[in-house]
Amino acid sequence: MELESALLVLGFFAFCGGLIDAAVGGGGLVQVPALLHALPQYSMATVFGTNKLAVLAGNAFSIFSYVSRIRIVWKLMFPTMISAFLFAFLGAFSVSHVPKELMEYVVFAVLVLMAVYTFTKKDLGRVHSSLECGLKQIWLGVFFGGLIGFYDGVFGPGSGSFLLFVFVKVFGFDFLNASASAKLVNLGTFSAALLFFIPSGHVLWAIGGVVAVCNIAGSLTGAFLALRYGSGFIRIFFLILLVFLIGRMGITLFSSMTT
C-alpha cells in the first residue's frame, strides 16, 4: 500500500513537471525533489537517470504537438541539437571535475538577470522575427547548444528555461516558437544523459515507466495550453518559473552560507 501511495504522489508531481516542461522548461524542479523524497534508498545517479527516462518520454510527445503547429527552423535546429547532445554527454563525464557550489552561484546570478530583463522588456518574445539563418546564426546555435548542453550534463536545473531565453533574445523567436525549439534541443541533452545512465545501471525501469506515463500526460496538457494561449501565456509562465527557481536556489545558497 505504501508503494501504491508513493507512486500516486510521484504520478501527480510527474504530471505537473511534464506540464511545466512542455510550456517553459524547468519541470525537473518539481519532479526531481519528488523522486528524491520517494526513493531515499537509491543514489542520486539512479534518481537522475530515472528522471531523465521520464522527461525524455514527455519531451518527445510534447514535440509532436508543437511540430505539427509550429514552423521549425531546421537549418538552425539540427546543428544546435547535435552540439547540445555531444556536450551534454561530455558534461555527464565531467561532473566530478566541476565545482557545483561555484556553478550554483553563477546560475543564480544569470537567472536573476534573465528575470529582470524579461520583466522590463514587455515586448520581448511577443513577435516572431523572420530569421535569416546564415552561418553566423548557425555558429551561435552551436555555441549556445554546446554551452547549455554541457550545463545540463553537469548540473541541469533550469536548462530548458535558459534555452527558451536564448531563442527569444538571440534569435528573435516569440515565446511559442522558442518553447518548441527548446524542446528539440532538450531531446538531445536528455538522450545523451540516458546514454550515460543506462549502461551504468542507474535507471529504475518500472518506476520510471509509471512516472513517464504521467509526465507524458502533463506534457500533452502543457503543449495544448501553450498552443491555445500563445506567447503571452508562456511569457507569464516563464516569469513565474524564474521567480520560483530564484527563490528555491536563493534559499539553498543562503542556508549553506549560514551553516
PDB file of C-alpha atoms in Angstrom:
ATOM      1  CA  MET A   1       0.000   0.000   0.000  1.00  0.00           C
ATOM      2  CA  GLU A   2       2.868   2.342   0.780  1.00  0.00           C
ATOM      3  CA  LEU A   3       4.348   1.723  -2.678  1.00  0.00           C
ATOM      4  CA  GLU A   4       0.986   2.458  -4.319  1.00  0.00           C
ATOM      5  CA  SER A   5       0.670   5.715  -2.360  1.00  0.00           C
ATOM      6  CA  ALA A   6       4.225   6.725  -3.274  1.00  0.00           C
ATOM      7  CA  LEU A   7       3.563   6.014  -6.964  1.00  0.00           C
ATOM      8  CA  LEU A   8       0.337   8.026  -6.816  1.00  0.00           C
ATOM      9  CA  VAL A   9       2.180  11.032  -5.362  1.00  0.00           C
ATOM     10  CA  LEU A  10       5.010  10.590  -7.875  1.00  0.00           C
ATOM     11  CA  GLY A  11       2.474  10.426 -10.693  1.00  0.00           C
ATOM     12  CA  PHE A  12       0.914  13.727  -9.612  1.00  0.00           C
ATOM     13  CA  PHE A  13       4.261  15.529  -9.461  1.00  0.00           C
ATOM     14  CA  ALA A  14       5.331  13.928 -12.760  1.00  0.00           C
ATOM     15  CA  PHE A  15       2.161  15.290 -14.386  1.00  0.00           C
ATOM     16  CA  CYS A  16       2.912  18.776 -13.023  1.00  0.00           C
ATOM     17  CA  GLY A  17       6.547  18.506 -14.093  1.00  0.00           C
ATOM     18  CA  GLY A  18       5.550  17.466 -17.609  1.00  0.00           C
ATOM     19  CA  LEU A  19       3.084  20.341 -17.892  1.00  0.00           C
ATOM     20  CA  ILE A  20       5.697  22.907 -16.824  1.00  0.00           C
ATOM     21  CA  ASP A  21       8.383  21.353 -19.011  1.00  0.00           C
ATOM     22  CA  ALA A  22       6.214  21.401 -22.130  1.00  0.00           C
ATOM     23  CA  ALA A  23       5.380  25.084 -21.713  1.00  0.00           C
ATOM     24  CA  VAL A  24       8.584  26.714 -20.467  1.00  0.00           C
ATOM     25  CA  GLY A  25      11.053  24.051 -19.296  1.00  0.00           C
ATOM     26  CA  GLY A  26      12.126  23.526 -15.708  1.00  0.00           C
ATOM     27  CA  GLY A  27       9.801  20.644 -14.875  1.00  0.00           C
ATOM     28  CA  GLY A  28      12.673  18.922 -13.101  1.00  0.00           C
ATOM     29  CA  LEU A  29      12.279  21.470 -10.299  1.00  0.00           C
ATOM     30  CA  VAL A  30       9.048  19.689  -9.425  1.00  0.00           C
ATOM     31  CA  GLN A  31       9.805  16.114 -10.447  1.00  0.00           C
ATOM     32  CA  VAL A  32      13.353  15.579  -9.129  1.00  0.00           C
ATOM     33  CA  PRO A  33      12.590  16.584  -5.500  1.00  0.00           C
ATOM     34  CA  ALA A  34       9.546  14.272  -5.579  1.00  0.00           C
ATOM     35  CA  LEU A  35      11.715  11.379  -6.783  1.00  0.00           C
ATOM     36  CA  LEU A  36      14.378  12.116  -4.163  1.00  0.00           C
ATOM     37  CA  HIS A  37      11.738  12.076  -1.434  1.00  0.00           C
ATOM     38  CA  ALA A  38      10.085   8.873  -2.707  1.00  0.00           C
ATOM     39  CA  LEU A  39      13.328   6.966  -3.366  1.00  0.00           C
ATOM     40  CA  PRO A  40      15.648   7.786  -0.436  1.00  0.00           C
ATOM     41  CA  GLN A  41      17.289   4.356  -0.622  1.00  0.00           C
ATOM     42  CA  TYR A  42      18.697   4.985  -4.100  1.00  0.00           C
ATOM     43  CA  SER A  43      21.707   7.032  -5.183  1.00  0.00           C
ATOM     44  CA  MET A  44      21.433  10.484  -6.769  1.00  0.00           C
ATOM     45  CA  ALA A  45      22.614   8.997 -10.071  1.00  0.00           C
ATOM     46  CA  THR A  46      19.742   6.481 -10.054  1.00  0.00           C
ATOM     47  CA  VAL A  47      17.209   9.207  -9.260  1.00  0.00           C
ATOM     48  CA  PHE A  48      18.576  11.411 -12.048  1.00  0.00           C
ATOM     49  CA  GLY A  49      18.659   8.506 -14.508  1.00  0.00           C
ATOM     50  CA  THR A  50      15.053   7.557 -13.745  1.00  0.00           C
ATOM     51  CA  ASN A  51      14.009  11.187 -14.072  1.00  0.00           C
ATOM     52  CA  LYS A  52      15.724  11.519 -17.467  1.00  0.00           C
ATOM     53  CA  LEU A  53      13.820   8.484 -18.750  1.00  0.00           C
ATOM     54  CA  ALA A  54      10.513  10.110 -17.798  1.00  0.00           C
ATOM     55  CA  VAL A  55      11.308  13.594 -19.111  1.00  0.00           C
ATOM     56  CA  LEU A  56      12.633  12.187 -22.388  1.00  0.00           C
ATOM     57  CA  ALA A  57       9.302  10.421 -22.956  1.00  0.00           C
ATOM     58  CA  GLY A  58       7.277  13.506 -22.035  1.00  0.00           C
ATOM     59  CA  ASN A  59       9.501  15.765 -24.115  1.00  0.00           C
ATOM     60  CA  ALA A  60       9.148  13.552 -27.197  1.00  0.00           C
ATOM     61  CA  PHE A  61       5.331  13.603 -27.015  1.00  0.00           C
ATOM     62  CA  SER A  62       5.159  17.383 -26.491  1.00  0.00           C
ATOM     63  CA  ILE A  63       7.422  17.870 -29.526  1.00  0.00           C
ATOM     64  CA  PHE A  64       4.883  16.069 -31.737  1.00  0.00           C
ATOM     65  CA  SER A  65       2.236  18.543 -30.569  1.00  0.00           C
ATOM     66  CA  TYR A  66       4.463  21.519 -31.397  1.00  0.00           C
ATOM     67  CA  VAL A  67       5.946  20.347 -34.699  1.00  0.00           C
ATOM     68  CA  SER A  68       2.523  19.930 -36.287  1.00  0.00           C
ATOM     69  CA  ARG A  69       1.628  23.556 -35.464  1.00  0.00           C
ATOM     70  CA  ILE A  70       4.932  25.464 -35.395  1.00  0.00           C
ATOM     71  CA  ARG A  71       7.319  26.171 -38.250  1.00  0.00           C
ATOM     72  CA  ILE A  72      10.681  24.864 -37.015  1.00  0.00           C
ATOM     73  CA  VAL A  73      13.890  26.422 -38.389  1.00  0.00           C
ATOM     74  CA  TRP A  74      15.556  23.062 -39.029  1.00  0.00           C
ATOM     75  CA  LYS A  75      18.666  24.622 -40.569  1.00  0.00           C
ATOM     76  CA  LEU A  76      19.372  26.132 -37.150  1.00  0.00           C
ATOM     77  CA  MET A  77      17.982  23.334 -35.012  1.00  0.00           C
ATOM     78  CA  PHE A  78      19.976  20.365 -36.358  1.00  0.00           C
ATOM     79  CA  PRO A  79      23.473  21.745 -35.568  1.00  0.00           C
ATOM     80  CA  THR A  80      22.213  23.139 -32.234  1.00  0.00           C
ATOM     81  CA  MET A  81      20.766  19.759 -31.236  1.00  0.00           C
ATOM     82  CA  ILE A  82      23.926  17.882 -32.237  1.00  0.00           C
ATOM     83  CA  SER A  83      26.127  20.310 -30.294  1.00  0.00           C
ATOM     84  CA  ALA A  84      23.869  20.058 -27.218  1.00  0.00           C
ATOM     85  CA  PHE A  85      23.889  16.255 -27.414  1.00  0.00           C
ATOM     86  CA  LEU A  86      27.680  15.970 -27.595  1.00  0.00           C
ATOM     87  CA  PHE A  87      28.373  18.496 -24.850  1.00  0.00           C
ATOM     88  CA  ALA A  88      25.684  17.083 -22.540  1.00  0.00           C
ATOM     89  CA  PHE A  89      27.416  13.705 -22.779  1.00  0.00           C
ATOM     90  CA  LEU A  90      30.760  15.401 -22.109  1.00  0.00           C
ATOM     91  CA  GLY A  91      29.230  17.252 -19.161  1.00  0.00           C
ATOM     92  CA  ALA A  92      27.983  14.000 -17.617  1.00  0.00           C
ATOM     93  CA  PHE A  93      31.521  12.610 -17.751  1.00  0.00           C
ATOM     94  CA  SER A  94      32.985  15.844 -16.341  1.00  0.00           C
ATOM     95  CA  VAL A  95      30.587  16.155 -13.427  1.00  0.00           C
ATOM     96  CA  SER A  96      33.203  15.226 -10.795  1.00  0.00           C
ATOM     97  CA  HIS A  97      35.622  17.923 -12.027  1.00  0.00           C
ATOM     98  CA  VAL A  98      33.243  20.903 -11.988  1.00  0.00           C
ATOM     99  CA  PRO A  99      32.650  22.621  -8.605  1.00  0.00           C
ATOM    100  CA  LYS A 100      28.866  22.615  -8.230  1.00  0.00           C
ATOM    101  CA  GLU A 101      28.956  25.269  -5.498  1.00  0.00           C
ATOM    102  CA  LEU A 102      30.523  27.794  -7.893  1.00  0.00           C
ATOM    103  CA  MET A 103      28.073  26.863 -10.631  1.00  0.00           C
ATOM    104  CA  GLU A 104      25.116  27.393  -8.306  1.00  0.00           C
ATOM    105  CA  TYR A 105      26.172  30.996  -7.664  1.00  0.00           C
ATOM    106  CA  VAL A 106      26.750  31.674 -11.360  1.00  0.00           C
ATOM    107  CA  VAL A 107      23.391  30.156 -12.328  1.00  0.00           C
ATOM    108  CA  PHE A 108      21.607  32.094  -9.591  1.00  0.00           C
ATOM    109  CA  ALA A 109      23.037  35.403 -10.896  1.00  0.00           C
ATOM    110  CA  VAL A 110      22.132  34.550 -14.511  1.00  0.00           C
ATOM    111  CA  LEU A 111      18.569  33.637 -13.516  1.00  0.00           C
ATOM    112  CA  VAL A 112      18.113  36.975 -11.735  1.00  0.00           C
ATOM    113  CA  LEU A 113      19.374  38.852 -14.813  1.00  0.00           C
ATOM    114  CA  MET A 114      17.075  36.832 -17.100  1.00  0.00           C
ATOM    115  CA  ALA A 115      14.054  37.552 -14.903  1.00  0.00           C
ATOM    116  CA  VAL A 116      14.770  41.291 -14.662  1.00  0.00           C
ATOM    117  CA  TYR A 117      15.421  41.597 -18.408  1.00  0.00           C
ATOM    118  CA  THR A 118      12.278  39.645 -19.393  1.00  0.00           C
ATOM    119  CA  PHE A 119      10.120  41.603 -16.943  1.00  0.00           C
ATOM    120  CA  THR A 120      11.364  45.024 -18.113  1.00  0.00           C
ATOM    121  CA  LYS A 121      11.203  44.206 -21.840  1.00  0.00           C
ATOM    122  CA  LYS A 122       7.427  43.973 -22.186  1.00  0.00           C
ATOM    123  CA  ASP A 123       7.537  43.182 -25.923  1.00  0.00           C
ATOM    124  CA  LEU A 124      10.248  40.537 -25.644  1.00  0.00           C
ATOM    125  CA  GLY A 125       9.113  37.313 -27.282  1.00  0.00           C
ATOM    126  CA  ARG A 126       5.716  38.594 -28.389  1.00  0.00           C
ATOM    127  CA  VAL A 127       6.574  38.770 -32.092  1.00  0.00           C
ATOM    128  CA  HIS A 128       8.350  36.088 -34.094  1.00  0.00           C
ATOM    129  CA  SER A 129      11.089  37.522 -36.316  1.00  0.00           C
ATOM    130  CA  SER A 130      11.591  36.154 -39.803  1.00  0.00           C
ATOM    131  CA  LEU A 131      15.021  34.733 -39.096  1.00  0.00           C
ATOM    132  CA  GLU A 132      17.526  34.595 -41.934  1.00  0.00           C
ATOM    133  CA  CYS A 133      19.521  31.612 -40.828  1.00  0.00           C
ATOM    134  CA  GLY A 134      23.043  32.264 -42.080  1.00  0.00           C
ATOM    135  CA  LEU A 135      26.411  30.957 -40.983  1.00  0.00           C
ATOM    136  CA  LYS A 136      26.549  33.372 -38.028  1.00  0.00           C
ATOM    137  CA  GLN A 137      23.225  32.144 -36.616  1.00  0.00           C
ATOM    138  CA  ILE A 138      24.236  28.505 -37.072  1.00  0.00           C
ATOM    139  CA  TRP A 139      27.504  29.030 -35.181  1.00  0.00           C
ATOM    140  CA  LEU A 140      25.620  30.866 -32.429  1.00  0.00           C
ATOM    141  CA  GLY A 141      23.272  27.891 -32.224  1.00  0.00           C
ATOM    142  CA  VAL A 142      26.225  25.503 -31.958  1.00  0.00           C
ATOM    143  CA  PHE A 143      27.806  27.678 -29.256  1.00  0.00           C
ATOM    144  CA  PHE A 144      24.708  28.078 -27.082  1.00  0.00           C
ATOM    145  CA  GLY A 145      23.628  24.475 -27.695  1.00  0.00           C
ATOM    146  CA  GLY A 146      27.028  23.256 -26.516  1.00  0.00           C
ATOM    147  CA  LEU A 147      27.148  25.620 -23.543  1.00  0.00           C
ATOM    148  CA  ILE A 148      23.687  24.785 -22.226  1.00  0.00           C
ATOM    149  CA  GLY A 149      24.095  21.114 -23.141  1.00  0.00           C
ATOM    150  CA  PHE A 150      27.271  20.910 -21.056  1.00  0.00           C
ATOM    151  CA  TYR A 151      25.497  22.657 -18.175  1.00  0.00           C
ATOM    152  CA  ASP A 152      22.611  20.179 -18.431  1.00  0.00           C
ATOM    153  CA  GLY A 153      25.052  17.276 -18.255  1.00  0.00           C
ATOM    154  CA  VAL A 154      26.905  18.674 -15.236  1.00  0.00           C
ATOM    155  CA  PHE A 155      24.139  20.317 -13.230  1.00  0.00           C
ATOM    156  CA  GLY A 156      20.786  20.631 -15.019  1.00  0.00           C
ATOM    157  CA  PRO A 157      18.169  22.780 -13.237  1.00  0.00           C
ATOM    158  CA  GLY A 158      16.757  25.485 -15.496  1.00  0.00           C
ATOM    159  CA  SER A 159      18.455  24.345 -18.724  1.00  0.00           C
ATOM    160  CA  GLY A 160      15.148  24.412 -20.614  1.00  0.00           C
ATOM    161  CA  SER A 161      14.498  27.959 -19.379  1.00  0.00           C
ATOM    162  CA  PHE A 162      17.976  29.060 -20.484  1.00  0.00           C
ATOM    163  CA  LEU A 163      17.296  27.638 -23.952  1.00  0.00           C
ATOM    164  CA  LEU A 164      13.930  29.389 -24.104  1.00  0.00           C
ATOM    165  CA  PHE A 165      15.547  32.733 -23.242  1.00  0.00           C
ATOM    166  CA  VAL A 166      18.341  32.255 -25.816  1.00  0.00           C
ATOM    167  CA  PHE A 167      15.895  31.531 -28.637  1.00  0.00           C
ATOM    168  CA  VAL A 168      13.871  34.617 -27.729  1.00  0.00           C
ATOM    169  CA  LYS A 169      16.720  37.083 -27.098  1.00  0.00           C
ATOM    170  CA  VAL A 170      19.420  35.898 -29.529  1.00  0.00           C
ATOM    171  CA  PHE A 171      17.357  34.570 -32.436  1.00  0.00           C
ATOM    172  CA  GLY A 172      14.265  36.763 -32.168  1.00  0.00           C
ATOM    173  CA  PHE A 173      11.726  33.961 -31.734  1.00  0.00           C
ATOM    174  CA  ASP A 174       8.447  34.549 -29.968  1.00  0.00           C
ATOM    175  CA  PHE A 175       7.926  32.534 -26.782  1.00  0.00           C
ATOM    176  CA  LEU A 176       5.810  29.900 -28.521  1.00  0.00           C
ATOM    177  CA  ASN A 177       8.383  29.120 -31.235  1.00  0.00           C
ATOM    178  CA  ALA A 178      11.187  29.347 -28.669  1.00  0.00           C
ATOM    179  CA  SER A 179       9.451  26.816 -26.428  1.00  0.00           C
ATOM    180  CA  ALA A 180       9.095  24.337 -29.307  1.00  0.00           C
ATOM    181  CA  SER A 181      12.749  24.820 -30.299  1.00  0.00           C
ATOM    182  CA  ALA A 182      13.966  24.394 -26.722  1.00  0.00           C
ATOM    183  CA  LYS A 183      12.121  21.065 -26.553  1.00  0.00           C
ATOM    184  CA  LEU A 184      14.025  19.814 -29.592  1.00  0.00           C
ATOM    185  CA  VAL A 185      17.391  20.735 -28.082  1.00  0.00           C
ATOM    186  CA  ASN A 186      16.435  19.112 -24.772  1.00  0.00           C
ATOM    187  CA  LEU A 187      15.629  15.950 -26.694  1.00  0.00           C
ATOM    188  CA  GLY A 188      19.352  15.782 -27.463  1.00  0.00           C
ATOM    189  CA  THR A 189      20.528  16.543 -23.926  1.00  0.00           C
ATOM    190  CA  PHE A 190      18.146  14.030 -22.308  1.00  0.00           C
ATOM    191  CA  SER A 191      19.185  11.328 -24.795  1.00  0.00           C
ATOM    192  CA  ALA A 192      22.858  11.987 -24.092  1.00  0.00           C
ATOM    193  CA  ALA A 193      22.266  11.724 -20.347  1.00  0.00           C
ATOM    194  CA  LEU A 194      20.498   8.367 -20.758  1.00  0.00           C
ATOM    195  CA  LEU A 195      23.394   7.045 -22.826  1.00  0.00           C
ATOM    196  CA  PHE A 196      25.458   7.667 -19.697  1.00  0.00           C
ATOM    197  CA  PHE A 197      22.934   6.455 -17.076  1.00  0.00           C
ATOM    198  CA  ILE A 198      21.531   3.305 -18.738  1.00  0.00           C
ATOM    199  CA  PRO A 199      24.828   1.395 -19.213  1.00  0.00           C
ATOM    200  CA  SER A 200      25.716   2.331 -15.624  1.00  0.00           C
ATOM    201  CA  GLY A 201      22.512   0.689 -14.356  1.00  0.00           C
ATOM    202  CA  HIS A 202      21.115   3.942 -12.962  1.00  0.00           C
ATOM    203  CA  VAL A 203      17.555   3.663 -14.312  1.00  0.00           C
ATOM    204  CA  LEU A 204      14.611   2.141 -12.403  1.00  0.00           C
ATOM    205  CA  TRP A 205      12.575   0.964 -15.367  1.00  0.00           C
ATOM    206  CA  ALA A 206       9.315   0.045 -13.616  1.00  0.00           C
ATOM    207  CA  ILE A 207       9.075   3.248 -11.568  1.00  0.00           C
ATOM    208  CA  GLY A 208      10.439   5.269 -14.482  1.00  0.00           C
ATOM    209  CA  GLY A 209       7.720   3.830 -16.726  1.00  0.00           C
ATOM    210  CA  VAL A 210       4.932   4.923 -14.385  1.00  0.00           C
ATOM    211  CA  VAL A 211       6.454   8.380 -13.961  1.00  0.00           C
ATOM    212  CA  ALA A 212       6.958   8.613 -17.754  1.00  0.00           C
ATOM    213  CA  VAL A 213       3.267   7.939 -18.485  1.00  0.00           C
ATOM    214  CA  CYS A 214       2.213  10.713 -16.070  1.00  0.00           C
ATOM    215  CA  ASN A 215       4.892  13.012 -17.467  1.00  0.00           C
ATOM    216  CA  ILE A 216       3.575  12.401 -20.984  1.00  0.00           C
ATOM    217  CA  ALA A 217       0.031  13.295 -19.882  1.00  0.00           C
ATOM    218  CA  GLY A 218       1.337  16.523 -18.315  1.00  0.00           C
ATOM    219  CA  SER A 219       3.446  17.321 -21.388  1.00  0.00           C
ATOM    220  CA  LEU A 220       0.486  16.977 -23.739  1.00  0.00           C
ATOM    221  CA  THR A 221      -1.571  19.223 -21.443  1.00  0.00           C
ATOM    222  CA  GLY A 222       1.235  21.818 -21.263  1.00  0.00           C
ATOM    223  CA  ALA A 223       1.715  21.817 -25.039  1.00  0.00           C
ATOM    224  CA  PHE A 224      -2.047  22.229 -25.548  1.00  0.00           C
ATOM    225  CA  LEU A 225      -2.172  25.224 -23.176  1.00  0.00           C
ATOM    226  CA  ALA A 226       0.885  26.811 -24.814  1.00  0.00           C
ATOM    227  CA  LEU A 227      -0.548  26.407 -28.316  1.00  0.00           C
ATOM    228  CA  ARG A 228      -4.016  27.514 -27.178  1.00  0.00           C
ATOM    229  CA  TYR A 229      -2.975  30.673 -25.333  1.00  0.00           C
ATOM    230  CA  GLY A 230       0.225  31.556 -27.196  1.00  0.00           C
ATOM    231  CA  SER A 231       3.313  33.579 -26.367  1.00  0.00           C
ATOM    232  CA  GLY A 232       1.697  35.857 -23.777  1.00  0.00           C
ATOM    233  CA  PHE A 233       0.757  32.873 -21.631  1.00  0.00           C
ATOM    234  CA  ILE A 234       4.237  31.345 -21.961  1.00  0.00           C
ATOM    235  CA  ARG A 235       5.904  34.665 -21.044  1.00  0.00           C
ATOM    236  CA  ILE A 236       3.927  34.894 -17.790  1.00  0.00           C
ATOM    237  CA  PHE A 237       4.514  31.206 -17.038  1.00  0.00           C
ATOM    238  CA  PHE A 238       8.233  31.712 -17.758  1.00  0.00           C
ATOM    239  CA  LEU A 239       8.494  34.623 -15.316  1.00  0.00           C
ATOM    240  CA  ILE A 240       6.650  32.671 -12.600  1.00  0.00           C
ATOM    241  CA  LEU A 241       9.030  29.749 -13.092  1.00  0.00           C
ATOM    242  CA  LEU A 242      12.088  32.026 -12.894  1.00  0.00           C
ATOM    243  CA  VAL A 243      10.846  33.586  -9.649  1.00  0.00           C
ATOM    244  CA  PHE A 244      10.251  30.115  -8.195  1.00  0.00           C
ATOM    245  CA  LEU A 245      13.678  28.888  -9.307  1.00  0.00           C
ATOM    246  CA  ILE A 246      15.429  32.003  -7.978  1.00  0.00           C
ATOM    247  CA  GLY A 247      13.641  31.650  -4.641  1.00  0.00           C
ATOM    248  CA  ARG A 248      14.454  27.954  -4.345  1.00  0.00           C
ATOM    249  CA  MET A 249      18.124  28.399  -5.242  1.00  0.00           C
ATOM    250  CA  GLY A 250      18.392  31.518  -3.088  1.00  0.00           C
ATOM    251  CA  ILE A 251      17.135  29.670  -0.004  1.00  0.00           C
ATOM    252  CA  THR A 252      19.577  26.817  -0.663  1.00  0.00           C
ATOM    253  CA  LEU A 253      22.538  29.167  -1.122  1.00  0.00           C
ATOM    254  CA  PHE A 254      21.615  31.297   1.899  1.00  0.00           C
ATOM    255  CA  SER A 255      21.220  28.194   4.087  1.00  0.00           C
ATOM    256  CA  SER A 256      24.653  26.898   3.042  1.00  0.00           C
ATOM    257  CA  MET A 257      26.247  30.280   3.869  1.00  0.00           C
ATOM    258  CA  THR A 258      24.775  30.400   7.378  1.00  0.00           C
ATOM    259  CA  THR A 259      25.722  26.830   8.355  1.00  0.00           C
TER     260      THR A 259
END
